[in-house]
PDB file of C-alpha atoms in Angstrom:
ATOM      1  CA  UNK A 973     -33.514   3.266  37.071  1.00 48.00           C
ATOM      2  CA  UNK A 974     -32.437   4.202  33.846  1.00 46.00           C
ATOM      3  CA  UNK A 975     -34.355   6.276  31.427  1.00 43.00           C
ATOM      4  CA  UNK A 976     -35.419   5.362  28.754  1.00 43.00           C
ATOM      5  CA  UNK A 977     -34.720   8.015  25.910  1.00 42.00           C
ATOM      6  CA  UNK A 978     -31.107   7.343  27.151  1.00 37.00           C
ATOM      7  CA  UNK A 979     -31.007   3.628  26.498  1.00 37.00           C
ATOM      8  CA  UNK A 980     -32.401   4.563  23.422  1.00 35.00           C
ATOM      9  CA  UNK A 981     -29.762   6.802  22.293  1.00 37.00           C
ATOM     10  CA  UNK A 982     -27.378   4.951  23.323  1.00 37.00           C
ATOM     11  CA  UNK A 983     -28.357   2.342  20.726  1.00 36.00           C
ATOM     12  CA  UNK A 984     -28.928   4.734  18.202  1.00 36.00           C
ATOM     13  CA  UNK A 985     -25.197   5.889  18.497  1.00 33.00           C
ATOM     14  CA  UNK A 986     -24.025   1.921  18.805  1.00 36.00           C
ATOM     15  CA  UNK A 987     -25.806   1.478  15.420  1.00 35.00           C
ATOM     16  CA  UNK A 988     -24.115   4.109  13.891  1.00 31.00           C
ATOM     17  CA  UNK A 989     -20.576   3.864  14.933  1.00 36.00           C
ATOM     18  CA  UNK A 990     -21.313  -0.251  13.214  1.00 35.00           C
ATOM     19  CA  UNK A 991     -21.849   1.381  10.211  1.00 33.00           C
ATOM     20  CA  UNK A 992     -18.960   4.025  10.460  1.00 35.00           C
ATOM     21  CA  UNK A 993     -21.043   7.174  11.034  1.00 33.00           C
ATOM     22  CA  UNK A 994     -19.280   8.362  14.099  1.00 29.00           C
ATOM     23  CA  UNK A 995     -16.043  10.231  13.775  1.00 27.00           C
ATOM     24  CA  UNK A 996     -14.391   9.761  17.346  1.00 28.00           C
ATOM     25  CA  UNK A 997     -13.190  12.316  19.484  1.00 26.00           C
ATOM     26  CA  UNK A 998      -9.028  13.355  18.872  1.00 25.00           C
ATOM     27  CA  UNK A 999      -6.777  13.856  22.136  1.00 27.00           C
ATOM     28  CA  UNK A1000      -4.493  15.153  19.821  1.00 29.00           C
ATOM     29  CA  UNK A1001      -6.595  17.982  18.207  1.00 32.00           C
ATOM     30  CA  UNK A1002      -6.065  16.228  14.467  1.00 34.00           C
ATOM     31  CA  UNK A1003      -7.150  18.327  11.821  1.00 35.00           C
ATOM     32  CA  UNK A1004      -9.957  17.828   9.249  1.00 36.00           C
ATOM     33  CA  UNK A1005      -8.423  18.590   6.146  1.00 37.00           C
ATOM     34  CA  UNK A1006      -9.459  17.580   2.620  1.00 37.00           C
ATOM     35  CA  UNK A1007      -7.496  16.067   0.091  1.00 38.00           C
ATOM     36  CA  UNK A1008      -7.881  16.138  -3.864  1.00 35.00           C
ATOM     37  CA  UNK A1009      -6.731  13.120  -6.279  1.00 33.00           C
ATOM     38  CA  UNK A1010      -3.994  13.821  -8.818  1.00 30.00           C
ATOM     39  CA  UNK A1011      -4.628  10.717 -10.643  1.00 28.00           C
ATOM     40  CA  UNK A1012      -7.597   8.609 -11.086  1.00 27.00           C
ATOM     41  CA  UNK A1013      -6.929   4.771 -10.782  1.00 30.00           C
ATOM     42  CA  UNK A1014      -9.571   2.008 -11.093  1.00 32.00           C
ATOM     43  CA  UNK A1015     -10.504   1.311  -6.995  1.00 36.00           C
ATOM     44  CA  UNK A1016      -9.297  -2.058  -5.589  1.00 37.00           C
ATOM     45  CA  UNK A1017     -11.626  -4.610  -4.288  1.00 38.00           C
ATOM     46  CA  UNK A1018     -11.159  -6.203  -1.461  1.00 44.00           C
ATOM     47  CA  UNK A1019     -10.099  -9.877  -2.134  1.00 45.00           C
ATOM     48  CA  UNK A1020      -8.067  -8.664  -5.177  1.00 45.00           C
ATOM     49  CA  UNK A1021      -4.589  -9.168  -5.255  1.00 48.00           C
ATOM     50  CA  UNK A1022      -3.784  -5.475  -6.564  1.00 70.00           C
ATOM     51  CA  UNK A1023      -4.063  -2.359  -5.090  1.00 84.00           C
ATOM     52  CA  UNK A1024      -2.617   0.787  -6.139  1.00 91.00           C
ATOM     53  CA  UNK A1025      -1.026   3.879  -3.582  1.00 96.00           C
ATOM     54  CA  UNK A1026      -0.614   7.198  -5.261  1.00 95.00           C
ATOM     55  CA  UNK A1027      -0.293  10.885  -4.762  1.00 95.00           C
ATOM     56  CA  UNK A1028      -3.246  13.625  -3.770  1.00 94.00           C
ATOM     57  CA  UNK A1029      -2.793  17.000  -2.464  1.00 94.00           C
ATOM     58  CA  UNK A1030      -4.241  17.713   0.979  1.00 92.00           C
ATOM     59  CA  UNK A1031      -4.395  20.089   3.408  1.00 89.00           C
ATOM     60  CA  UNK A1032      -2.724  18.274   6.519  1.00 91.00           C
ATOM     61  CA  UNK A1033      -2.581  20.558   9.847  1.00 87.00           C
ATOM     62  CA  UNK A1034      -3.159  24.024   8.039  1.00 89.00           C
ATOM     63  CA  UNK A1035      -0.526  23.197   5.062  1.00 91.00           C
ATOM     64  CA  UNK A1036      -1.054  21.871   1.764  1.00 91.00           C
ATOM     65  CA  UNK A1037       1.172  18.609   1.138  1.00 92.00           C
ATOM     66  CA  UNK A1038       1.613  15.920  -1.412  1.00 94.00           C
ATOM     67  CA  UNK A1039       0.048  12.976   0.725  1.00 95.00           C
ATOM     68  CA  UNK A1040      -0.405   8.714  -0.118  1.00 96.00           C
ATOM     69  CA  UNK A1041      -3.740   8.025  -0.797  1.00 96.00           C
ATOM     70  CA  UNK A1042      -4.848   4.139  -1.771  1.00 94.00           C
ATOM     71  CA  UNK A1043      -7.081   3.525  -4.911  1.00 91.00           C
ATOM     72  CA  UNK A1044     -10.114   4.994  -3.873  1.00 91.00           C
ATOM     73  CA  UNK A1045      -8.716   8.303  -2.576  1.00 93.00           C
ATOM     74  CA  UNK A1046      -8.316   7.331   0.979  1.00 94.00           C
ATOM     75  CA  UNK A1047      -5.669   8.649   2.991  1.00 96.00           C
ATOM     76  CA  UNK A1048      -3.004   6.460   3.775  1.00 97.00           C
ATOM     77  CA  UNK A1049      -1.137   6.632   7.264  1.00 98.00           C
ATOM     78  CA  UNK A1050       1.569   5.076   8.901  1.00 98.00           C
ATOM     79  CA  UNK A1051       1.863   3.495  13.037  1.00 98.00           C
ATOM     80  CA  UNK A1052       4.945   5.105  14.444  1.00 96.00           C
ATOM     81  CA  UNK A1053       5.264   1.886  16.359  1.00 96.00           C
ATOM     82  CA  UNK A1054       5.618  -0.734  13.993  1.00 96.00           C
ATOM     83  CA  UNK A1055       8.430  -1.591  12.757  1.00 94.00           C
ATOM     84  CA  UNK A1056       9.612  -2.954   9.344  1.00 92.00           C
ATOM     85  CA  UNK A1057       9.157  -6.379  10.110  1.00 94.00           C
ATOM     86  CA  UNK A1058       5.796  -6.199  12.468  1.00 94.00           C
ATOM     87  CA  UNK A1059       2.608  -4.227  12.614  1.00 96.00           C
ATOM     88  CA  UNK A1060       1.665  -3.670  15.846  1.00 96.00           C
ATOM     89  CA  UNK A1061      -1.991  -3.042  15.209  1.00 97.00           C
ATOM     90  CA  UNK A1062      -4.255  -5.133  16.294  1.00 95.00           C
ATOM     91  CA  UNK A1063      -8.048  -6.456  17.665  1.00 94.00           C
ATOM     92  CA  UNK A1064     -10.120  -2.629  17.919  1.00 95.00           C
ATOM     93  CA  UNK A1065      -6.951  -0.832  16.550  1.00 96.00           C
ATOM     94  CA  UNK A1066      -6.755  -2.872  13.279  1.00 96.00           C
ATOM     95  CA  UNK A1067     -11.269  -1.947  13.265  1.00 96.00           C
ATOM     96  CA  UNK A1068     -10.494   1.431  13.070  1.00 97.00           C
ATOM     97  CA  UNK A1069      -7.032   1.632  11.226  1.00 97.00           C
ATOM     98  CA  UNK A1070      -7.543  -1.225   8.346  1.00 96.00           C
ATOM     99  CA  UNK A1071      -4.994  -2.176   7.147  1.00 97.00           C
ATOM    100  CA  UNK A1072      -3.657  -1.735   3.370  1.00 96.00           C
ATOM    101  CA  UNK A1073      -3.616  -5.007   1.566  1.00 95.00           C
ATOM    102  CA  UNK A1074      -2.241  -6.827  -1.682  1.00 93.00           C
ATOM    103  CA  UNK A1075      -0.145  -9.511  -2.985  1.00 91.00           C
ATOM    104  CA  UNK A1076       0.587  -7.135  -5.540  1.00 91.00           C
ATOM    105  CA  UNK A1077       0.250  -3.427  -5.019  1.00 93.00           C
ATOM    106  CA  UNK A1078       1.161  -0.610  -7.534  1.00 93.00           C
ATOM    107  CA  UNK A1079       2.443   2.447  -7.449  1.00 91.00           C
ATOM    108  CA  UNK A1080       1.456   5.418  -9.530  1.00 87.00           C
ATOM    109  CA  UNK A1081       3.806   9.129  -8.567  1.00 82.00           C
ATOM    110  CA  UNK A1082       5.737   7.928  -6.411  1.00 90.00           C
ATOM    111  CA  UNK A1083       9.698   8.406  -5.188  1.00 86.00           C
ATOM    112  CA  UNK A1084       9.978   5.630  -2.390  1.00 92.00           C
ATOM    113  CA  UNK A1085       9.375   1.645  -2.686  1.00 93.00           C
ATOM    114  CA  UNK A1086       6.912   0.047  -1.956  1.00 94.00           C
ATOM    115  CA  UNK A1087       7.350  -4.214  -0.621  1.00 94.00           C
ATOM    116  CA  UNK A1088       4.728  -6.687   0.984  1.00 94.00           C
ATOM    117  CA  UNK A1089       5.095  -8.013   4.211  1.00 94.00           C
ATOM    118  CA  UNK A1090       3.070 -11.398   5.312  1.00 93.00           C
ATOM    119  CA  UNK A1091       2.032 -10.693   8.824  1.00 89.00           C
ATOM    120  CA  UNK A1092      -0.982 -11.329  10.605  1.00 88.00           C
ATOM    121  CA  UNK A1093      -3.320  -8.606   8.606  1.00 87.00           C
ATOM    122  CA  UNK A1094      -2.499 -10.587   5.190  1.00 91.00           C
ATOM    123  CA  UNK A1095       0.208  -9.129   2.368  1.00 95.00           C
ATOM    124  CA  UNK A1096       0.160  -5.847   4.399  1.00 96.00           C
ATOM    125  CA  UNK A1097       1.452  -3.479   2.187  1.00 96.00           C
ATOM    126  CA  UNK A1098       4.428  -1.058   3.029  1.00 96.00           C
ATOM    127  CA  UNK A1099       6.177   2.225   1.599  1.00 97.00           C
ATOM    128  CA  UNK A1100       9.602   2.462   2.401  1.00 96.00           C
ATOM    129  CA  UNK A1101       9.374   0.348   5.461  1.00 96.00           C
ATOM    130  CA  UNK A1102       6.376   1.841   7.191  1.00 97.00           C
ATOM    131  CA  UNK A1103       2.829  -0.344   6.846  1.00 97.00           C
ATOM    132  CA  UNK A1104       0.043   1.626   5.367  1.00 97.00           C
ATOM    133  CA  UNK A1105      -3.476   2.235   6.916  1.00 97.00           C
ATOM    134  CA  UNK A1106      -7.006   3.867   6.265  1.00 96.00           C
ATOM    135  CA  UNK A1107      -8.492   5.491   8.521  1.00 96.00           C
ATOM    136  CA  UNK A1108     -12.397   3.980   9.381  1.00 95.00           C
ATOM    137  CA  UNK A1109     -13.669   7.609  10.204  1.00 93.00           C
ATOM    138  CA  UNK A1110     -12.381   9.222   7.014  1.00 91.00           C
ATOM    139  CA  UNK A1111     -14.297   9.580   4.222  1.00 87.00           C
ATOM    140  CA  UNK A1112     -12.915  10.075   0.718  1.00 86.00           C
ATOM    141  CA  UNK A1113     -10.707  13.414   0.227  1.00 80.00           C
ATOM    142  CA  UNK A1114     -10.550  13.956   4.123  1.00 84.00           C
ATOM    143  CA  UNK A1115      -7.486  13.610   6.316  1.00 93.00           C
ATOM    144  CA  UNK A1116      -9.012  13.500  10.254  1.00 93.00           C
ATOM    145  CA  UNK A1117      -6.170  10.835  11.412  1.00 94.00           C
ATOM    146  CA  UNK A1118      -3.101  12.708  11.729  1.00 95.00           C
ATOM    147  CA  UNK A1119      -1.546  12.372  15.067  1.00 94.00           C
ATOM    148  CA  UNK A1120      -4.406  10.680  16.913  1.00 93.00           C
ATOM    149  CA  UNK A1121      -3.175   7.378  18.523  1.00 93.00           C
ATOM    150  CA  UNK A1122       0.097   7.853  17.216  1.00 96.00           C
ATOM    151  CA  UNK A1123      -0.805   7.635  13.362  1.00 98.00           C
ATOM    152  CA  UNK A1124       0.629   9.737  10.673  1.00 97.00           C
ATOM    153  CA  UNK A1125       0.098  10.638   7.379  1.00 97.00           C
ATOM    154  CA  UNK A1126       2.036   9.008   4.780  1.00 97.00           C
ATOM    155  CA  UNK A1127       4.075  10.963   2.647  1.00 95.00           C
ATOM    156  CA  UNK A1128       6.237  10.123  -0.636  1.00 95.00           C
ATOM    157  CA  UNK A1129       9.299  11.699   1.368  1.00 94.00           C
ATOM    158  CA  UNK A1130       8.813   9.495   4.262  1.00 95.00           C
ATOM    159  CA  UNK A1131      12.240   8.563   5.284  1.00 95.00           C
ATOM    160  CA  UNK A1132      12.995   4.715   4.717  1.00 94.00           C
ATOM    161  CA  UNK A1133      12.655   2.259   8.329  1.00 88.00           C
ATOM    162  CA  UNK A1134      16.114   1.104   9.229  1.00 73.00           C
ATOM    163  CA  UNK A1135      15.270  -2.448   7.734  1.00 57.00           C
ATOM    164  CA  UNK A1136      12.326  -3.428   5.120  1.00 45.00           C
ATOM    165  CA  UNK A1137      10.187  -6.189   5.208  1.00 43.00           C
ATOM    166  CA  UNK A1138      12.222  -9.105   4.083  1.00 42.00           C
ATOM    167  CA  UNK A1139       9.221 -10.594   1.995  1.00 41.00           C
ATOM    168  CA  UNK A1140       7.395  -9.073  -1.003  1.00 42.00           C
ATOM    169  CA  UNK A1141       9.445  -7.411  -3.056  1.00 42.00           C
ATOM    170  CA  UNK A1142      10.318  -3.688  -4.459  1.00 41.00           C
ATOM    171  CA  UNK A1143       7.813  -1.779  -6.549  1.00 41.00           C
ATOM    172  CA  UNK A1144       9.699   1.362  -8.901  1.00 38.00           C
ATOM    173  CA  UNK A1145       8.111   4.751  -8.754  1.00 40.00           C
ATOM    174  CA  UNK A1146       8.968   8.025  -9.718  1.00 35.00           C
ATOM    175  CA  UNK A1147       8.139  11.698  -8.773  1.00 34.00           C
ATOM    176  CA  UNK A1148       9.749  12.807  -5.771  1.00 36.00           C
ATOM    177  CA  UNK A1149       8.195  15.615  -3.479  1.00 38.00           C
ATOM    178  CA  UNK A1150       6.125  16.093  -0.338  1.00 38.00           C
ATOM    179  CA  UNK A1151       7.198  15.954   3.166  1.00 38.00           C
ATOM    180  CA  UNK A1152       7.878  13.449   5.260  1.00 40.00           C
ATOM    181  CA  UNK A1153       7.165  12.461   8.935  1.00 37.00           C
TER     182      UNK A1153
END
């Protein structure tokens, strides 16, 4: 027989991982970090066809770096398994690592190029080669996704993929610096 307070619990926690109020347990030990804007940008909405990837400084695993961060501060990360040509993030993966989107993203402080590739997620947007994500369980100025399930931070030295994304096409930016993964 189950107990009750248990069942009950149980729903309580199902109702707020649905709203994204459950930060799920790292394998990997990521760190909590927090990151800080350099630039302010208007935030994209969803459905838009712009969205804009800039620079913030964060603390990511004990060390302050220059990270990507989309238009509302978010971090941005990268799959190590995609490749230039295909995400390989999908069903409960894509839920908790969105995708970055746009027909027509911007970039604001950056060294590398961003391109659009037309996949399965939309105009999922890339820099240098590598598709970007959010992470569902950080919040604005954090950085909890680094390393768990084989994400990484994105960086504006993150070395170019082999081959881009043959669609979409190259966005300038300037400022070079940070590291790269």
């Amino acid at each position: 027989m189950r107990h009750p307070r248990i069942i009950l619990a149980g729903i309580g926690l199902a109702a707020v991982a649905a709203v994204g109020g459950v930060i799920g347990a790292t394998a990997g030990g990521s760190t909590t970090s927090t990151a800080s804007p350099t630039r302010t940008t208007a935030p994209a909405v969803p459905g838009t066809a712009t969205a804009t990837v800039r620079t913030a400084q964060a603390t990511v695993g004990g060390q302050s770096e220059t990270i990507l961060v989309n238009a509302h501060g978010q971090t941005l990360y990268f799959y190590r398994p995609d490749t230039a040509t295909r995400s390989l993030v999908t069903g409960g993966l894509a839920q908790l690592w969105p995708p970055l989107t746009s027909a027509a993203p911007t970039a604001a402080g950056l060294s590398g190029r961003l391109s659009v590739l037309n996949d399965a997620h939309g105009h999922q947007v890339a820099y240098n080669g590598h598709l970007l994500y959010t992470f569902a369980s950080d919040r604005v100025g954090q950085v909890t996704g680094q390393g768990f399930q084989n994400f990484f931070v994105a960086t504006p030295g993150l070395a170019p993929i082999a081959s881009s994304p043959a669609q979409g096409g190259t966005v300038p930016a300037a400022s070079p610096g940070g590291l790269g993964y």
